[in-house]
CSV table of C-alpha atoms in Angstrom, one decimal:
chain,number,residue,atom,x,y,z
B,233,MET,CA,14.7,-24.2,-18.1
B,234,ASP,CA,11.0,-24.5,-18.6
B,235,ALA,CA,11.3,-28.3,-18.8
B,236,ALA,CA,13.3,-28.2,-15.6
B,237,ALA,CA,10.6,-26.2,-13.8
B,238,ARG,CA,8.0,-28.7,-15.0
B,239,TYR,CA,9.9,-31.6,-13.7
B,240,TYR,CA,10.6,-29.9,-10.4
B,241,ALA,CA,6.8,-29.2,-10.1
B,242,LEU,CA,6.1,-32.9,-10.7
B,243,ALA,CA,8.8,-33.9,-8.1
B,244,LEU,CA,7.3,-31.5,-5.6
B,245,ALA,CA,3.9,-32.9,-6.2
B,246,ALA,CA,5.2,-36.4,-5.5
B,247,ARG,CA,7.3,-35.3,-2.5
B,248,PRO,CA,5.3,-32.3,-1.2
B,249,GLY,CA,7.3,-32.1,2.1
B,250,SER,CA,10.8,-32.4,0.6
B,251,GLU,CA,12.9,-29.4,1.4
B,252,VAL,CA,15.6,-30.5,-1.1
B,253,VAL,CA,13.1,-30.6,-3.9
B,254,ALA,CA,11.5,-27.3,-2.7
B,255,ILE,CA,14.6,-25.2,-2.7
B,256,ARG,CA,15.5,-26.3,-6.2
B,257,ALA,CA,12.0,-25.8,-7.4
B,258,TYR,CA,12.0,-22.3,-5.9
B,259,ARG,CA,15.1,-21.3,-7.7
B,260,GLU,CA,14.0,-22.8,-11.0
B,261,GLY,CA,10.6,-21.3,-10.7
B,262,LEU,CA,12.1,-17.8,-10.2
B,263,ALA,CA,14.5,-18.2,-13.1
B,264,SER,CA,11.8,-19.6,-15.5
B,265,GLY,CA,9.2,-17.1,-14.5
B,266,ASP,CA,6.9,-19.8,-13.0
B,267,LEU,CA,6.1,-17.8,-9.9
B,268,ALA,CA,3.3,-20.2,-8.9
B,269,LEU,CA,5.9,-22.9,-8.5
B,270,ALA,CA,8.2,-20.5,-6.6
B,271,ARG,CA,5.4,-19.6,-4.2
B,272,LYS,CA,4.4,-23.2,-3.7
B,273,SER,CA,8.0,-24.2,-3.0
B,274,LEU,CA,8.4,-21.3,-0.5
B,275,ALA,CA,5.4,-22.5,1.4
B,276,VAL,CA,7.1,-25.8,2.0
B,277,LEU,CA,10.4,-24.1,2.9
B,278,SER,CA,8.7,-21.6,5.2
B,279,ARG,CA,6.8,-24.4,7.1
B,280,ALA,CA,10.1,-26.1,7.7
B,281,GLY,CA,11.8,-22.9,8.8
B,282,VAL,CA,14.4,-23.0,6.0
B,283,ALA,CA,13.3,-20.4,3.5
B,284,PRO,CA,16.2,-18.6,1.9
B,285,PRO,CA,16.7,-15.0,2.8
B,286,ASP,CA,15.4,-13.6,-0.5
B,287,ALA,CA,12.1,-15.4,0.1
B,288,ALA,CA,11.0,-12.4,2.2
B,289,VAL,CA,11.4,-10.1,-0.9
B,290,LEU,CA,8.9,-12.0,-2.9
B,291,GLU,CA,6.6,-12.2,0.2
B,292,PHE,CA,6.9,-8.4,0.5
B,293,ALA,CA,6.0,-7.9,-3.2
B,294,ASP,CA,3.0,-10.2,-3.0
B,295,ALA,CA,1.8,-8.5,0.2
B,296,VAL,CA,2.1,-5.0,-1.2
B,297,VAL,CA,0.2,-5.9,-4.4
B,298,ALA,CA,-2.5,-7.7,-2.3
B,299,ARG,CA,-2.7,-4.5,-0.1
B,300,GLN,CA,-1.9,-6.5,3.1
B,301,PRO,CA,0.3,-4.0,5.0
B,302,ASP,CA,0.8,-6.1,8.1
B,303,ARG,CA,2.0,-9.0,6.0
B,304,ALA,CA,4.3,-6.7,4.1
B,305,SER,CA,5.7,-5.3,7.4
B,306,GLY,CA,6.3,-8.8,8.6
B,307,ALA,CA,8.4,-9.6,5.5
B,308,VAL,CA,10.4,-6.4,6.0
B,309,GLU,CA,11.1,-7.4,9.6
B,310,THR,CA,12.3,-10.8,8.4
B,311,LEU,CA,14.7,-9.2,6.0
B,312,GLY,CA,16.2,-7.2,8.9
B,313,GLU,CA,17.1,-10.5,10.6
B,314,GLY,CA,19.3,-11.9,7.8
B,315,PRO,CA,22.0,-11.1,5.4
B,316,LEU,CA,19.7,-8.9,3.2
B,317,ASP,CA,19.1,-6.4,6.1
B,318,PHE,CA,20.4,-3.6,3.9
B,319,LEU,CA,17.1,-3.8,2.0
B,320,GLN,CA,15.0,-3.2,5.1
B,321,PRO,CA,15.2,0.5,5.7
B,322,VAL,CA,14.2,1.5,2.2
B,323,LEU,CA,11.3,-1.0,1.9
B,324,ALA,CA,10.1,0.1,5.4
B,325,ALA,CA,10.2,3.7,4.2
B,326,TRP,CA,8.0,3.1,1.2
B,327,LEU,CA,5.6,1.1,3.3
B,328,ALA,CA,5.4,4.0,5.8
B,329,LEU,CA,4.6,6.4,2.9
B,330,ASP,CA,1.8,4.0,1.9
B,331,ARG,CA,0.4,4.3,5.4
B,332,GLY,CA,0.3,8.1,5.1
B,333,ASP,CA,3.3,8.7,7.4
B,334,PRO,CA,5.9,10.6,5.3
B,335,ALA,CA,7.8,11.7,8.4
B,336,ALA,CA,8.4,8.0,9.3
B,337,ALA,CA,9.2,7.2,5.7
B,338,LEU,CA,11.9,9.9,5.6
B,339,GLN,CA,13.3,8.8,8.9
B,340,PHE,CA,13.7,5.2,7.7
B,341,ALA,CA,15.4,6.5,4.5
B,342,SER,CA,17.9,8.4,6.5
B,343,ARG,CA,19.6,5.4,8.0
B,344,GLU,CA,23.3,5.8,8.8
B,345,GLY,CA,25.4,2.8,8.0
B,346,ASP,CA,28.1,1.7,5.6
B,347,ALA,CA,28.5,3.1,2.2
B,348,LEU,CA,26.0,0.7,0.7
B,349,ASP,CA,23.3,1.7,3.2
B,350,ARG,CA,24.0,5.4,2.8
B,351,ARG,CA,23.8,5.3,-1.0
B,352,TYR,CA,20.5,3.4,-1.2
B,353,ALA,CA,19.0,5.5,1.6
B,354,SER,CA,20.0,8.8,0.2
B,355,GLU,CA,18.6,8.0,-3.3
B,356,ASN,CA,15.3,6.9,-1.8
B,357,HIS,CA,15.2,9.8,0.6
B,358,ALA,CA,15.2,12.1,-2.4
B,359,LEU,CA,12.5,10.1,-4.2
B,360,ILE,CA,10.3,10.0,-1.0
B,361,LEU,CA,10.6,13.8,-0.7
B,362,LEU,CA,9.1,14.1,-4.2
B,363,ALA,CA,6.5,11.4,-3.6
B,364,SER,CA,5.3,13.2,-0.4
B,365,GLY,CA,4.9,16.5,-2.3
B,366,ARG,CA,8.0,18.3,-1.1
B,367,ALA,CA,9.1,19.2,-4.6
B,368,ALA,CA,11.7,21.9,-3.9
B,369,GLU,CA,13.5,19.8,-1.2
B,370,GLY,CA,13.2,16.7,-3.3
B,371,LEU,CA,14.6,18.3,-6.4
B,372,ALA,CA,17.6,19.6,-4.4
B,373,ALA,CA,18.2,16.1,-3.1
B,374,VAL,CA,17.9,14.6,-6.5
B,375,GLN,CA,20.4,17.1,-8.0
B,376,ALA,CA,22.8,16.2,-5.2
B,377,GLN,CA,22.5,12.6,-6.0
B,378,LEU,CA,22.9,13.1,-9.8
B,379,GLY,CA,26.3,14.6,-9.0
B,380,THR,CA,27.5,11.1,-8.2
B,381,LEU,CA,25.1,9.1,-10.4
B,382,GLN,CA,25.7,10.7,-13.8
B,383,GLU,CA,25.0,7.5,-15.7
B,384,ASP,CA,22.1,6.3,-13.7
B,385,LEU,CA,19.2,7.2,-16.0
B,386,GLN,CA,16.8,5.1,-14.1
B,387,PHE,CA,17.1,7.3,-11.0
B,388,ARG,CA,16.5,10.4,-13.1
B,389,LEU,CA,13.5,8.8,-14.8
B,390,ALA,CA,12.0,7.8,-11.4
B,391,ALA,CA,12.4,11.3,-10.1
B,392,ALA,CA,10.8,12.8,-13.2
B,393,ALA,CA,7.9,10.4,-13.0
B,394,LEU,CA,7.2,11.4,-9.4
B,395,LEU,CA,7.4,15.1,-10.2
B,396,ALA,CA,4.9,14.7,-13.1
B,397,GLY,CA,2.6,12.7,-10.8
B,398,LYS,CA,2.5,15.7,-8.5
B,399,GLY,CA,1.7,18.1,-11.4
B,400,LYS,CA,5.2,19.5,-11.6
B,401,ARG,CA,5.6,18.7,-15.3
B,402,ASP,CA,7.9,21.6,-16.2
B,403,ALA,CA,10.3,20.6,-13.4
B,404,ALA,CA,10.1,17.0,-14.6
B,405,ARG,CA,11.0,18.0,-18.2
B,406,ALA,CA,13.8,20.1,-16.9
B,407,LEU,CA,15.2,17.1,-15.1
B,408,LEU,CA,15.1,15.2,-18.3
B,409,ALA,CA,16.9,17.8,-20.4
B,410,GLY,CA,19.7,16.6,-22.5
B,411,GLU,CA,20.5,14.8,-25.8
B,412,ASP,CA,20.4,11.3,-24.5
B,413,PRO,CA,17.8,9.4,-26.6
B,414,VAL,CA,16.3,7.8,-23.5
B,415,LEU,CA,15.7,11.2,-21.9
B,416,ALA,CA,14.3,12.6,-25.1
B,417,LEU,CA,11.8,9.8,-25.5
B,418,TYR,CA,10.8,9.9,-21.9
B,419,ARG,CA,10.2,13.7,-22.2
B,420,GLN,CA,7.8,12.9,-25.0
B,421,ARG,CA,6.0,10.1,-23.1
B,422,LEU,CA,6.0,11.7,-19.7
B,423,GLY,CA,2.2,11.1,-19.3
B,424,ARG,CA,0.6,11.6,-16.0
B,425,GLY,CA,3.6,10.4,-14.1
B,426,ALA,CA,3.7,8.1,-11.1
B,427,LYS,CA,1.6,7.8,-8.0
B,428,GLY,CA,4.6,7.5,-5.8
B,429,ASP,CA,3.5,4.5,-3.6
B,430,ALA,CA,5.3,1.4,-2.4
B,431,ARG,CA,4.7,-0.4,-5.6
B,432,PHE,CA,6.6,2.3,-7.5
B,433,GLY,CA,9.3,3.0,-5.1
B,434,ALA,CA,10.1,-0.6,-4.1
B,435,SER,CA,10.1,-1.8,-7.7
B,436,ARG,CA,12.7,0.8,-8.6
B,437,PHE,CA,14.8,0.1,-5.5
B,438,LEU,CA,14.8,-3.6,-6.0
B,439,THR,CA,15.8,-3.2,-9.7
B,440,ARG,CA,18.6,-0.9,-8.6
B,441,VAL,CA,20.0,-3.5,-6.2
B,442,ALA,CA,19.5,-6.3,-8.8
B,443,LYS,CA,21.7,-4.3,-11.2
B,444,ASP,CA,24.3,-3.8,-8.6
B,445,LEU,CA,24.3,-7.5,-7.7
B,446,ALA,CA,24.6,-8.7,-11.3
B,447,SER,CA,27.6,-11.1,-11.2
B,448,GLU,CA,28.1,-14.8,-11.6
B,449,GLU,CA,28.2,-15.3,-7.8
B,450,THR,CA,25.0,-13.4,-7.0
B,451,ALA,CA,23.0,-13.9,-10.2
B,452,SER,CA,20.3,-16.0,-8.4
B,453,LEU,CA,19.7,-13.3,-5.9
B,454,ALA,CA,19.5,-10.6,-8.6
B,455,ILE,CA,16.9,-12.8,-10.4
B,456,ALA,CA,14.8,-12.9,-7.2
B,457,LEU,CA,15.0,-9.2,-6.8
B,458,ALA,CA,14.1,-8.4,-10.4
B,459,ARG,CA,11.2,-10.9,-10.4
B,460,ALA,CA,9.9,-9.2,-7.2
B,461,ALA,CA,10.2,-5.8,-8.9
B,462,LEU,CA,8.1,-7.0,-11.8
B,463,VAL,CA,5.5,-8.4,-9.4
B,464,LEU,CA,5.3,-4.9,-7.9
B,465,ASP,CA,5.2,-3.1,-11.3
B,466,PRO,CA,4.7,-5.4,-14.3
B,467,ARG,CA,5.1,-2.5,-16.7
B,468,TYR,CA,8.6,-1.5,-15.5
B,469,ASP,CA,11.0,-2.4,-18.3
B,470,GLY,CA,14.0,-1.4,-16.2
B,471,ALA,CA,13.3,-4.5,-14.2
B,472,ARG,CA,13.2,-6.6,-17.3
B,473,ILE,CA,16.6,-5.4,-18.3
B,474,ALA,CA,18.0,-6.2,-14.9
B,475,LEU,CA,16.3,-9.6,-15.0
B,476,ALA,CA,17.7,-10.4,-18.5
B,477,ASP,CA,21.2,-9.5,-17.3
B,478,ALA,CA,21.0,-11.8,-14.3
B,479,LEU,CA,19.5,-14.6,-16.3
B,480,SER,CA,22.3,-14.5,-18.9
B,481,LEU,CA,24.8,-14.7,-16.1
B,482,GLU,CA,23.1,-17.9,-15.1
B,483,GLY,CA,23.4,-19.2,-18.6
B,484,ALA,CA,19.6,-18.9,-19.2
B,485,ASP,CA,20.0,-17.2,-22.5
B,486,ALA,CA,16.6,-18.0,-24.0
B,487,LYS,CA,14.9,-16.7,-20.9
B,488,ALA,CA,17.0,-13.5,-21.0
B,489,HIS,CA,16.0,-13.0,-24.7
B,490,GLN,CA,12.4,-13.6,-23.7
B,491,ALA,CA,12.6,-10.9,-21.0
B,492,LEU,CA,14.0,-8.4,-23.4
B,493,ALA,CA,11.5,-9.2,-26.1
B,494,ALA,CA,8.8,-8.1,-23.8
B,495,ILE,CA,10.1,-4.5,-24.0
B,496,SER,CA,8.1,-2.6,-26.7
B,497,ALA,CA,9.7,-0.6,-29.4
B,498,GLY,CA,8.1,2.5,-28.0
B,499,SER,CA,9.4,2.0,-24.4
B,500,PRO,CA,11.9,4.6,-23.1
B,501,PHE,CA,14.0,1.6,-22.2
B,502,ALA,CA,13.9,0.1,-25.8
B,503,ARG,CA,17.5,1.3,-26.6
B,504,GLU,CA,18.8,0.0,-23.3
B,505,GLY,CA,17.1,-3.3,-24.0
B,506,ARG,CA,18.8,-3.5,-27.4
B,507,ALA,CA,22.2,-2.9,-25.7
B,508,ALA,CA,21.4,-5.6,-23.2
B,509,GLU,CA,20.6,-7.9,-26.1
B,510,ALA,CA,24.1,-7.5,-27.4
B,511,THR,CA,25.5,-8.3,-24.0
B,512,VAL,CA,23.4,-11.4,-23.7
B,513,LEU,CA,24.5,-12.6,-27.1
B,514,ALA,CA,28.2,-12.0,-26.3
B,515,ARG,CA,27.9,-14.0,-23.0
B,516,ALA,CA,26.2,-16.8,-24.9
B,517,GLY,CA,29.2,-17.0,-27.2
B,518,GLU,CA,27.4,-15.6,-30.2
B,519,GLU,CA,30.1,-13.0,-30.8
B,520,ASP,CA,29.2,-12.2,-34.5
B,521,ALA,CA,25.5,-11.6,-33.6
B,522,ALA,CA,26.5,-9.5,-30.6
B,523,ILE,CA,28.8,-7.3,-32.7
B,524,ALA,CA,26.1,-7.0,-35.4
B,525,ALA,CA,23.6,-5.9,-32.7
B,526,ALA,CA,26.0,-3.4,-31.3
B,527,THR,CA,27.0,-2.1,-34.7
B,528,ALA,CA,23.3,-1.4,-35.5
B,529,LEU,CA,22.8,0.4,-32.2
B,530,SER,CA,25.9,2.5,-32.8
B,531,SER,CA,25.1,3.4,-36.4
B,532,GLY,CA,21.8,5.3,-35.9
B,533,SER,CA,21.4,9.1,-36.2
B,534,ASP,CA,20.7,9.2,-32.4
B,535,SER,CA,23.5,6.9,-31.4
B,536,SER,CA,25.6,7.9,-28.4
B,537,GLY,CA,29.2,7.7,-27.3
B,538,GLU,CA,28.2,4.8,-25.0
B,539,ASP,CA,26.8,2.9,-28.0
B,540,ALA,CA,30.2,3.2,-29.8
B,541,ARG,CA,32.1,2.3,-26.7
B,542,ARG,CA,30.1,-0.8,-26.3
B,543,LEU,CA,30.9,-1.8,-29.9
B,544,GLY,CA,34.5,-1.2,-29.2
B,545,ASP,CA,34.5,-3.4,-26.2
B,546,LEU,CA,33.0,-6.3,-28.1
B,547,LEU,CA,35.4,-5.9,-31.0
B,548,ALA,CA,38.4,-5.8,-28.5
B,549,GLU,CA,37.1,-9.0,-26.9
B,550,GLU,CA,37.4,-10.6,-30.3
B,551,SER,CA,40.9,-9.2,-30.8
B,552,ARG,CA,39.7,-7.0,-33.7
B,553,PHE,CA,41.8,-4.2,-32.3
B,554,GLY,CA,41.9,-1.9,-35.3
B,555,GLU,CA,38.1,-1.9,-35.6
B,556,ALA,CA,37.9,-1.4,-31.8
B,557,ALA,CA,40.2,1.6,-32.0
B,558,ALA,CA,37.9,3.2,-34.7
B,559,ALA,CA,34.8,2.6,-32.5
B,560,TYR,CA,36.5,4.2,-29.5
B,561,ALA,CA,37.5,7.2,-31.7
B,562,THR,CA,33.8,7.6,-32.6
B,563,ALA,CA,32.9,7.4,-28.9
B,564,LEU,CA,35.4,10.1,-28.1
B,565,ASP,CA,34.1,12.3,-30.9
B,566,ARG,CA,30.5,11.9,-29.7
B,567,GLU,CA,31.2,12.5,-26.0
B,568,GLY,CA,33.3,15.7,-26.7
B,569,GLU,CA,35.0,17.6,-24.0
B,570,PRO,CA,36.2,17.0,-21.3
B,571,GLN,CA,37.7,13.8,-22.6
B,572,ASP,CA,37.2,10.6,-20.7
B,573,TRP,CA,40.7,9.3,-19.7
B,574,ALA,CA,39.4,5.7,-19.5
B,575,LEU,CA,38.1,5.9,-23.1
B,576,LEU,CA,41.4,7.4,-24.2
B,577,LEU,CA,43.1,4.5,-22.6
B,578,GLN,CA,40.9,2.0,-24.3
B,579,ARG,CA,41.6,3.6,-27.7
B,580,GLY,CA,45.3,3.8,-27.1
B,581,ALA,CA,45.4,0.2,-25.9
B,582,ALA,CA,43.5,-1.0,-29.0
B,583,LEU,CA,45.9,0.9,-31.3
B,584,GLU,CA,48.9,-0.6,-29.4
B,585,GLN,CA,47.5,-4.1,-29.7
B,586,ALA,CA,46.8,-3.6,-33.4
B,587,GLY,CA,50.5,-2.9,-33.9
B,588,ARG,CA,50.0,0.8,-34.4
B,589,TRP,CA,52.3,2.1,-31.7
B,590,ASP,CA,53.1,5.4,-33.4
B,591,GLU,CA,49.4,6.2,-33.2
B,592,ALA,CA,48.9,4.7,-29.8
B,593,LEU,CA,51.6,6.7,-28.0
B,594,PRO,CA,50.1,10.2,-28.3
B,595,VAL,CA,46.6,8.8,-27.3
B,596,LEU,CA,48.1,7.0,-24.2
B,597,ARG,CA,50.0,10.2,-23.3
B,598,ARG,CA,46.8,12.2,-23.6
B,599,ALA,CA,45.1,9.7,-21.2
B,600,VAL,CA,47.9,10.3,-18.6
B,601,GLU,CA,47.7,14.1,-19.2
B,602,VAL,CA,43.9,14.1,-18.5
B,603,ALA,CA,44.2,11.8,-15.5
B,604,PRO,CA,47.8,12.2,-14.1
B,605,ALA,CA,46.8,10.4,-10.8
B,606,GLU,CA,45.1,7.3,-12.4
B,607,PRO,CA,47.4,4.3,-11.8
B,608,LEU,CA,45.8,2.3,-14.6
B,609,ALA,CA,46.8,4.9,-17.2
B,610,LEU,CA,50.3,5.4,-15.7
B,611,ASN,CA,50.8,1.6,-15.6
B,612,TYR,CA,49.7,1.0,-19.2
B,613,LEU,CA,51.8,3.7,-20.8
B,614,GLY,CA,54.8,3.0,-18.6
B,615,TYR,CA,54.8,-0.8,-19.3
B,616,ALA,CA,54.2,-0.3,-23.0
B,617,GLN,CA,57.3,1.9,-23.2
B,618,VAL,CA,59.4,-0.5,-21.1
B,619,GLU,CA,58.4,-3.3,-23.5
B,620,ARG,CA,59.8,-1.3,-26.4
B,621,ASN,CA,62.9,-0.1,-24.5
B,622,GLU,CA,61.7,3.5,-25.0
B,623,ASN,CA,62.1,6.3,-22.5
B,624,LEU,CA,63.0,3.9,-19.7
B,625,PRO,CA,63.7,6.7,-17.1
B,626,GLY,CA,60.4,8.4,-17.8
B,627,ALA,CA,58.5,5.0,-17.9
B,628,ILE,CA,60.0,4.0,-14.6
B,629,ALA,CA,59.0,7.3,-13.0
B,630,MET,CA,55.4,6.7,-14.2
B,631,LEU,CA,55.4,3.2,-12.8
B,632,GLU,CA,56.8,4.3,-9.5
B,633,GLN,CA,54.1,6.9,-9.2
B,634,ALA,CA,51.5,4.3,-10.1
B,635,ARG,CA,52.9,2.1,-7.4
B,636,GLN,CA,52.6,4.9,-4.8
B,637,LEU,CA,49.0,5.5,-5.8
B,638,ALA,CA,48.1,1.8,-5.8
B,639,PRO,CA,50.5,-0.2,-3.7
B,640,GLU,CA,48.3,-3.3,-3.6
B,641,ASP,CA,48.0,-3.6,-7.3
B,642,LEU,CA,50.0,-6.6,-8.4
B,643,ASN,CA,49.9,-5.8,-12.1
B,644,ILE,CA,51.7,-2.5,-11.3
B,645,ALA,CA,54.2,-4.5,-9.1
B,646,ASP,CA,54.9,-6.7,-12.1
B,647,SER,CA,55.3,-3.8,-14.4
B,648,LEU,CA,57.7,-1.9,-12.1
B,649,GLY,CA,59.7,-5.0,-11.4
B,650,TRP,CA,60.1,-5.7,-15.1
B,651,ALA,CA,61.1,-2.1,-15.7
B,652,TYR,CA,63.9,-2.3,-13.1
B,653,TYR,CA,65.1,-5.5,-14.8
B,654,ARG,CA,65.1,-3.9,-18.2
B,655,GLN,CA,67.1,-1.1,-16.7
B,656,GLY,CA,69.6,-3.7,-15.6
B,657,ASN,CA,68.7,-4.0,-11.9
B,658,ALA,CA,67.6,-7.6,-11.5
B,659,ALA,CA,68.1,-7.5,-7.7
B,660,ARG,CA,65.7,-4.6,-7.3
B,661,ALA,CA,63.2,-6.2,-9.6
B,662,LEU,CA,63.1,-9.5,-7.7
B,663,PRO,CA,61.0,-8.7,-4.6
B,664,LEU,CA,58.3,-7.0,-6.8
B,665,LEU,CA,58.0,-9.9,-9.2
B,666,GLU,CA,58.0,-12.4,-6.4
B,667,GLN,CA,55.2,-10.5,-4.7
B,668,ALA,CA,53.2,-10.5,-8.0
B,669,ALA,CA,53.9,-14.1,-8.7
B,670,ARG,CA,52.9,-15.3,-5.3
B,671,ALA,CA,49.5,-13.7,-5.6
B,672,ASN,CA,48.9,-14.6,-9.3
B,673,GLU,CA,50.4,-18.0,-9.9
B,674,VAL,CA,48.4,-18.5,-13.1
B,675,SER,CA,49.7,-15.4,-14.9
B,676,GLY,CA,52.1,-16.6,-17.6
B,677,THR,CA,53.5,-13.1,-18.1
B,678,VAL,CA,54.3,-12.6,-14.4
B,679,GLN,CA,55.9,-16.1,-14.2
B,680,GLU,CA,58.0,-15.5,-17.3
B,681,HIS,CA,59.2,-12.2,-15.9
B,682,LEU,CA,60.1,-13.8,-12.6
B,683,GLY,CA,61.9,-16.6,-14.4
B,684,ASP,CA,64.0,-14.2,-16.4
B,685,VAL,CA,65.0,-12.3,-13.3
B,686,LEU,CA,65.9,-15.4,-11.4
B,687,TRP,CA,68.1,-16.6,-14.3
B,688,ARG,CA,70.0,-13.4,-14.3
B,689,LEU,CA,70.6,-13.7,-10.6
B,690,GLY,CA,72.0,-17.2,-11.0
B,691,ARG,CA,69.0,-19.1,-9.5
B,692,ARG,CA,68.5,-21.3,-12.5
B,693,TYR,CA,66.5,-24.1,-11.0
B,694,GLU,CA,63.9,-21.7,-9.7
B,695,ALA,CA,64.0,-19.8,-13.1
B,696,ARG,CA,63.1,-23.0,-14.9
B,697,TYR,CA,60.3,-23.7,-12.4
B,698,ALA,CA,58.8,-20.2,-13.1
B,699,TRP,CA,59.1,-20.7,-16.9
B,700,SER,CA,57.3,-24.1,-16.6
B,701,ALA,CA,54.5,-22.4,-14.6
B,702,ALA,CA,54.3,-19.7,-17.4
B,703,ARG,CA,53.7,-22.4,-20.0
B,704,LEU,CA,50.3,-23.2,-18.3
B,705,ASP,CA,49.0,-19.9,-19.6
B,706,ALA,CA,50.8,-19.7,-22.9
B,707,ASP,CA,49.5,-19.7,-26.5
B,708,PRO,CA,51.4,-22.0,-29.0
B,709,ALA,CA,53.9,-19.2,-30.1
B,710,LYS,CA,54.7,-18.2,-26.5
B,711,ASP,CA,54.9,-21.9,-25.4
B,712,ALA,CA,57.6,-22.5,-28.0
B,713,GLN,CA,59.6,-19.5,-26.7
B,714,LEU,CA,59.3,-20.8,-23.1
B,715,ALA,CA,60.3,-24.3,-24.2
B,716,GLU,CA,63.5,-22.8,-25.7
B,717,LYS,CA,64.2,-20.9,-22.5
B,718,LEU,CA,63.8,-24.1,-20.5
B,719,LEU,CA,66.3,-25.9,-22.8
B,720,GLN,CA,68.8,-23.1,-23.4
B,721,GLY,CA,68.3,-20.5,-20.7
B,722,LEU,CA,68.8,-16.8,-21.6
B,723,PRO,CA,71.4,-15.7,-24.0
B,724,ALA,CA,74.6,-14.6,-22.1
B,725,ALA,CA,75.0,-11.5,-24.3
B,726,SER,CA,71.5,-10.1,-23.6
B,727,ALA,CA,71.1,-8.8,-20.1
B,728,SER,CA,67.6,-7.5,-20.8
B,729,PRO,CA,66.0,-9.5,-23.7
B,730,ARG,CA,62.9,-8.1,-25.4
B,731,GLN,CA,60.0,-10.4,-24.7
């Protein structure tokens, strides 16, 4: 990546007006951390009127740091004219606070819009109340947000920093109460807190959005936002973690490791950085190193349930289901009551895939007991029992309930269709399996189920077509079974063969 940035810089020097070179140089400059190249490229693109929408975010950050409010306001206005308009109200709010106009700031951060607008606005409305000295109102607003953001430590840390900056250290420490190691470390290192200006607020906001946008489709945008956040606050390690996540999604593993390595061992974000390191290693295909990193993180005296859960996820990805089940059990023990239905489901699924059905069944039943209206839990337990020809009436009832709760879920449609077939009702199964197969043509399981049902209904040409499609997604053992079906069909004596 560094070499690519150097060559793009040479190309841009040779063809200084080339928009094609400039846009590539801009993206590579952001990814590699060569912001001088990114800014030079943007100048070319801006003169040609073809700057990408996220260019205004870097322009905003540069203007705020340079204390050029008019330039920063211009960048915010530009954002409002493009696809990133949802960033505009919050950035405008923090600029207004910098101008000494908290009333305007709060008005900007009260924007009504879709769910995304409202969520970002409400979070920053709470932080701006704290930054403007309205501690009681701000704390109430923060507590209301924490009701829906239980796992968002960065929002809690931002609020505590603002309270400390206003001299409300006791309130800040109370906000950081709890056994979480990040909160404990931050309580110890609260310091003088934050000033509560646009550099602080916008850096946290852009990091928040970068984390939300972290996917393969939007990784380049997440990189741009995280880089801008670090321009605003170079000390903010939360932005480094968001940057590393986005870089790894782009395949820039060395740069991701470099971003995480910049987080000091004494940082409140050090543990989160180590967790991110495990994720980066896993994405890079270094599974053993990822599991080793996650194991170390989960083995400390201050390790959390989330640490054990992360280890379980990595082990399950490697089909080490017995070990994954043990890690999930540790996570359940650490998290205590009330039990998390999703974690119960993960443990039950790991036990089931490890071939330990007698142990899996009570855990899966407990997941359904804890969350009786969760279609995912109902579907897993129902399908697992159907596969074993156990408790068919009860399993079908669960799957029918899951179907009512999530009528668009095609996995549930497949499960229920297969259950009807196992019950001996191929005609009732067919429309459900056809629906699932049309929408998921590459799923070997769905195609095999459909083929079996079609065969029982006498539509043997179509059945063989479905089995042939199923072979595209089959491992060697399953492929051999499908090849036998194509040759022989289904045994006449078995109306509902076990797969």
